[in-house]
Amino acid sequence: MKKLYVFLGPPGSGKGTQAQLLRDSLDCVVVSTGDLLREEIKRATVLGKKIQAVVESGGLVPDEFLIAIVEPLLSGLNQKSGAVIFDGFPRTVGQAEQFDQLLTSLGRSIEHVLYFDASLDLVLERINGRRICSDCSRTYHVAYVPPKQADVCDDCGHALIVRDDDQADVVRKRYQAYCEQTAILRSYYADRCVVIDTSRTLDSITQMVQETFGCGHRS
Ligand code: AMP
């Protein structure tokens, strides 16, 4: 991998959307631990059954399960030619410390952490319009990032759905988990953290993110 980036922020802050836009325009791989965990739940694996209740209620999955998912991926990612973006991982200080150790053992480190700052009100408004592809997990927003055809994924043609954990009461719990356990990572990564103000327009957020990646603005 050329460079490694971490996207941090509350649910609905737009980090997944920005990761998708970069994947569309650059040679890069996006690792979303939320997508990986949802896949485990969908396939009803041993891990999926263990974590289903906590994901659906808006809590954080224990650190050891995240490390068990991420560790085996790292050496393969290290062979990739382009950039790698971690979307939604790490989310706790424990995960961040173990991630640092794994990266050090590979002679790697995180280039930048993009911290997508968003208030609870903004998150609730954004998540209200969020849709996800039932097959490939691509994310849309009915107003800001609409699919070409209503309720159909542009990439694979499958139906768009509302995520189970995007209900307002679960979003509040996810936001609380973020405030209690993830927001502190902004200071943990203070030496390489770029804060993105997500109350700005989608275009200006995209511009700021792409400038951090050194690839300018694509409208
Ligand atoms: P996301 O798609 O990133 O919003 O993640 C959806 C859900 O998956 C979260 O609300 C958590 O329950 C779980 N999850 C994803 N990534 C992590 C992580 N790094 N640590 C703990 N739980 C996670």
Tab-separated table of C-alpha atoms and ligand atoms in Angstrom:
chain	number	residue	atom	x	y	z
A	1	MET	CA	0.000	0.000	0.000
A	2	LYS	CA	1.205	3.483	-0.809
A	3	LYS	CA	-0.356	5.416	2.051
A	4	LEU	CA	-2.807	4.564	4.790
A	5	TYR	CA	-5.660	6.848	5.871
A	6	VAL	CA	-8.215	6.564	8.660
A	7	PHE	CA	-11.682	8.156	8.407
A	8	LEU	CA	-13.184	8.905	11.813
A	9	GLY	CA	-16.484	10.477	12.732
A	10	PRO	CA	-19.990	9.841	14.021
A	11	PRO	CA	-22.524	7.791	12.041
A	12	GLY	CA	-23.941	9.834	9.166
A	13	SER	CA	-21.061	12.335	9.111
A	14	GLY	CA	-20.377	11.482	5.461
A	15	LYS	CA	-17.076	9.630	5.903
A	16	GLY	CA	-18.372	6.585	4.016
A	17	THR	CA	-19.594	8.778	1.147
A	18	GLN	CA	-16.197	10.467	0.854
A	19	ALA	CA	-14.414	7.101	0.970
A	20	GLN	CA	-16.652	5.895	-1.891
A	21	LEU	CA	-15.924	9.015	-3.971
A	22	LEU	CA	-12.183	8.453	-3.540
A	23	ARG	CA	-12.528	4.788	-4.470
A	24	ASP	CA	-14.354	5.869	-7.647
A	25	SER	CA	-11.644	8.348	-8.643
A	26	LEU	CA	-8.355	6.916	-7.335
A	27	ASP	CA	-6.460	3.648	-7.170
A	28	CYS	CA	-7.449	2.903	-3.582
A	29	VAL	CA	-9.045	0.257	-1.385
A	30	VAL	CA	-11.673	1.120	1.238
A	31	VAL	CA	-12.010	-1.101	4.300
A	32	SER	CA	-15.276	-0.398	6.139
A	33	THR	CA	-15.477	-2.428	9.335
A	34	GLY	CA	-19.236	-1.692	9.471
A	35	ASP	CA	-19.648	-3.382	6.049
A	36	LEU	CA	-17.468	-6.327	7.121
A	37	LEU	CA	-19.491	-6.810	10.318
A	38	ARG	CA	-22.825	-6.529	8.471
A	39	GLU	CA	-21.573	-9.191	6.038
A	40	GLU	CA	-20.784	-11.524	8.965
A	41	ILE	CA	-24.310	-10.953	10.288
A	42	LYS	CA	-25.877	-11.524	6.848
A	43	ARG	CA	-23.933	-14.797	6.427
A	44	ALA	CA	-24.881	-15.860	9.989
A	45	THR	CA	-21.286	-16.847	10.787
A	46	VAL	CA	-20.219	-17.668	14.350
A	47	LEU	CA	-18.928	-14.099	14.689
A	48	GLY	CA	-22.049	-12.677	13.015
A	49	LYS	CA	-24.317	-14.371	15.564
A	50	LYS	CA	-22.199	-13.080	18.452
A	51	ILE	CA	-22.256	-9.452	17.340
A	52	GLN	CA	-25.717	-9.078	15.791
A	53	ALA	CA	-27.479	-7.817	18.928
A	54	VAL	CA	-24.823	-5.211	19.755
A	55	VAL	CA	-24.695	-3.850	16.172
A	56	GLU	CA	-28.492	-3.658	15.920
A	57	SER	CA	-28.765	-1.840	19.239
A	58	GLY	CA	-26.134	0.748	18.279
A	59	GLY	CA	-23.326	-0.335	20.618
A	60	LEU	CA	-19.684	-0.976	19.743
A	61	VAL	CA	-18.465	-4.491	18.984
A	62	PRO	CA	-15.693	-5.581	21.432
A	63	ASP	CA	-12.152	-4.693	20.361
A	64	GLU	CA	-10.926	-8.307	20.096
A	65	PHE	CA	-13.468	-9.068	17.348
A	66	LEU	CA	-12.352	-6.031	15.346
A	67	ILE	CA	-8.688	-6.974	15.629
A	68	ALA	CA	-9.563	-10.560	14.610
A	69	ILE	CA	-11.129	-9.141	11.416
A	70	VAL	CA	-8.536	-6.481	10.600
A	71	GLU	CA	-5.287	-8.339	11.393
A	72	PRO	CA	-5.591	-11.000	8.657
A	73	LEU	CA	-6.383	-8.304	6.055
A	74	LEU	CA	-3.297	-6.207	6.702
A	75	SER	CA	-0.549	-8.181	5.000
A	76	GLY	CA	-2.697	-8.454	1.820
A	77	LEU	CA	-3.381	-4.703	1.908
A	78	ASN	CA	0.327	-4.060	2.363
A	79	GLN	CA	0.925	-5.628	-1.105
A	80	LYS	CA	-1.577	-3.282	-2.859
A	81	SER	CA	-0.191	-0.578	-5.110
A	82	GLY	CA	-2.594	2.236	-4.156
A	83	ALA	CA	-3.798	3.981	-1.008
A	84	VAL	CA	-5.827	2.216	1.681
A	85	ILE	CA	-8.629	3.935	3.610
A	86	PHE	CA	-9.994	2.528	6.871
A	87	ASP	CA	-13.576	3.776	7.279
A	88	GLY	CA	-14.853	3.445	10.864
A	89	PHE	CA	-11.785	1.717	12.301
A	90	PRO	CA	-10.256	2.216	14.821
A	91	ARG	CA	-13.088	3.441	17.037
A	92	THR	CA	-11.583	3.047	20.523
A	93	VAL	CA	-8.196	3.801	22.072
A	94	GLY	CA	-7.678	0.026	22.533
A	95	GLN	CA	-8.223	-0.558	18.792
A	96	ALA	CA	-5.957	2.373	17.901
A	97	GLU	CA	-3.118	1.050	20.087
A	98	GLN	CA	-3.354	-2.471	18.681
A	99	PHE	CA	-3.616	-1.091	15.144
A	100	ASP	CA	-0.404	0.904	15.695
A	101	GLN	CA	1.380	-2.249	16.874
A	102	LEU	CA	0.208	-4.258	13.847
A	103	LEU	CA	1.244	-1.479	11.466
A	104	THR	CA	4.652	-1.080	13.131
A	105	SER	CA	5.286	-4.802	12.675
A	106	LEU	CA	4.690	-4.280	8.928
A	107	GLY	CA	6.877	-1.157	8.829
A	108	ARG	CA	3.802	1.014	8.182
A	109	SER	CA	2.086	3.986	9.794
A	110	ILE	CA	-1.015	6.100	9.274
A	111	GLU	CA	-0.451	9.057	6.931
A	112	HIS	CA	-3.499	11.154	7.879
A	113	VAL	CA	-6.588	10.779	10.022
A	114	LEU	CA	-9.599	12.630	8.576
A	115	TYR	CA	-11.926	13.532	11.403
A	116	PHE	CA	-15.468	14.228	10.138
A	117	ASP	CA	-16.980	16.502	12.754
A	118	ALA	CA	-20.817	16.538	12.956
A	119	SER	CA	-23.438	17.453	15.560
A	120	LEU	CA	-26.214	15.049	16.579
A	121	ASP	CA	-28.819	17.222	14.798
A	122	LEU	CA	-26.875	17.121	11.548
A	123	VAL	CA	-26.370	13.371	11.847
A	124	LEU	CA	-30.089	12.755	12.450
A	125	GLU	CA	-31.013	14.873	9.425
A	126	ARG	CA	-28.482	13.121	7.152
A	127	ILE	CA	-29.287	9.594	8.272
A	128	ASN	CA	-32.983	10.184	7.711
A	129	GLY	CA	-32.339	10.176	3.940
A	130	ARG	CA	-29.645	7.475	3.872
A	131	ARG	CA	-30.137	4.344	1.763
A	132	ILE	CA	-27.757	1.399	1.328
A	133	CYS	CA	-27.536	-1.205	-1.414
A	134	SER	CA	-28.863	-4.536	-0.125
A	135	ASP	CA	-26.127	-6.336	-2.069
A	136	CYS	CA	-22.884	-4.338	-2.477
A	137	SER	CA	-23.353	-1.886	0.448
A	138	ARG	CA	-22.883	1.267	-1.654
A	139	THR	CA	-24.410	4.182	0.227
A	140	TYR	CA	-26.744	6.910	-1.116
A	141	HIS	CA	-28.723	9.856	0.215
A	142	VAL	CA	-32.111	10.635	-1.289
A	143	ALA	CA	-31.311	14.373	-1.557
A	144	TYR	CA	-27.496	14.742	-1.546
A	145	VAL	CA	-26.242	11.557	-3.257
A	146	PRO	CA	-29.274	10.133	-5.087
A	147	PRO	CA	-29.059	7.010	-7.275
A	148	LYS	CA	-29.703	7.514	-11.027
A	149	GLN	CA	-32.903	5.462	-10.700
A	150	ALA	CA	-34.920	5.738	-7.470
A	151	ASP	CA	-34.244	2.915	-4.978
A	152	VAL	CA	-31.857	1.045	-7.323
A	153	CYS	CA	-28.065	0.776	-6.908
A	154	ASP	CA	-26.097	2.453	-9.745
A	155	ASP	CA	-23.306	-0.132	-9.443
A	156	CYS	CA	-25.065	-3.504	-9.230
A	157	GLY	CA	-28.805	-2.850	-9.840
A	158	HIS	CA	-29.967	-4.308	-6.503
A	159	ALA	CA	-32.604	-2.671	-4.299
A	160	LEU	CA	-31.694	0.128	-1.881
A	161	ILE	CA	-32.852	-0.288	1.712
A	162	VAL	CA	-32.765	1.593	5.032
A	163	ARG	CA	-30.213	0.068	7.431
A	164	ASP	CA	-31.771	-1.499	10.549
A	165	ASP	CA	-29.496	0.607	12.764
A	166	ASP	CA	-30.440	3.874	10.992
A	167	GLN	CA	-33.637	4.255	13.078
A	168	ALA	CA	-33.489	7.544	15.065
A	169	ASP	CA	-33.333	5.910	18.531
A	170	VAL	CA	-30.477	3.598	17.457
A	171	VAL	CA	-28.665	6.523	15.793
A	172	ARG	CA	-28.808	8.413	19.109
A	173	LYS	CA	-27.186	5.432	20.829
A	174	ARG	CA	-24.512	5.161	18.114
A	175	TYR	CA	-23.784	8.884	18.467
A	176	GLN	CA	-23.451	8.437	22.225
A	177	ALA	CA	-21.022	5.509	21.730
A	178	TYR	CA	-19.043	7.735	19.369
A	179	CYS	CA	-18.901	10.611	21.920
A	180	GLU	CA	-17.888	8.294	24.751
A	181	GLN	CA	-15.331	6.098	22.997
A	182	THR	CA	-14.328	7.443	19.595
A	183	ALA	CA	-14.153	11.259	19.870
A	184	ILE	CA	-11.054	10.937	22.084
A	185	LEU	CA	-9.151	9.581	19.070
A	186	ARG	CA	-9.019	13.141	17.744
A	187	SER	CA	-6.428	13.907	20.408
A	188	TYR	CA	-4.814	10.446	20.167
A	189	TYR	CA	-4.055	11.241	16.509
A	190	ALA	CA	-3.485	15.001	17.060
A	191	ASP	CA	-0.155	14.958	15.138
A	192	ARG	CA	-1.783	13.745	11.886
A	193	CYS	CA	-5.464	14.698	12.253
A	194	VAL	CA	-7.263	16.831	9.628
A	195	VAL	CA	-10.653	18.042	10.885
A	196	ILE	CA	-13.428	18.238	8.274
A	197	ASP	CA	-16.380	20.507	9.080
A	198	THR	CA	-19.269	18.478	7.677
A	199	SER	CA	-21.849	21.268	8.029
A	200	ARG	CA	-20.439	22.614	4.723
A	201	THR	CA	-21.809	21.645	1.298
A	202	LEU	CA	-21.011	18.213	-0.107
A	203	ASP	CA	-18.892	19.835	-2.837
A	204	SER	CA	-16.754	21.788	-0.403
A	205	ILE	CA	-16.293	18.741	1.865
A	206	THR	CA	-15.241	16.697	-1.186
A	207	GLN	CA	-12.777	19.417	-2.179
A	208	MET	CA	-11.171	19.462	1.258
A	209	VAL	CA	-10.925	15.666	1.428
A	210	GLN	CA	-9.455	15.403	-2.070
A	211	GLU	CA	-6.911	18.140	-1.343
A	212	THR	CA	-5.716	16.084	1.643
A	213	PHE	CA	-5.203	13.219	-0.821
A	214	GLY	CA	-3.360	15.574	-3.177
A	215	CYS	CA	-5.798	14.978	-6.035
A	216	GLY	CA	-7.661	18.332	-6.276
A	217	HIS	CA	-11.368	18.766	-6.856
A	218	ARG	CA	-13.543	16.635	-9.147
A	219	SER	CA	-17.111	17.896	-9.477
B	1	AMP	P1	-20.735	1.814	10.508
B	1	AMP	O1	-21.218	1.153	9.239
B	1	AMP	O2	-19.303	2.212	10.446
B	1	AMP	O3	-21.652	2.927	10.971
B	1	AMP	O4	-20.801	0.677	11.648
B	1	AMP	C1	-22.036	0.057	11.984
B	1	AMP	C2	-21.923	-0.639	13.321
B	1	AMP	O5	-20.898	-1.662	13.270
B	1	AMP	C3	-21.497	0.236	14.488
B	1	AMP	O6	-22.588	0.942	15.057
B	1	AMP	C4	-20.891	-0.784	15.446
B	1	AMP	O7	-21.897	-1.536	16.106
B	1	AMP	C5	-20.175	-1.732	14.498
B	1	AMP	N1	-18.782	-1.303	14.232
B	1	AMP	C6	-18.235	-0.930	13.034
B	1	AMP	N2	-16.935	-0.639	13.160
B	1	AMP	C7	-16.633	-0.829	14.464
B	1	AMP	C8	-15.447	-0.658	15.245
B	1	AMP	N3	-14.296	-0.230	14.691
B	1	AMP	N4	-15.511	-0.941	16.568
B	1	AMP	C9	-16.642	-1.393	17.154
B	1	AMP	N5	-17.806	-1.561	16.482
B	1	AMP	C10	-17.814	-1.270	15.149
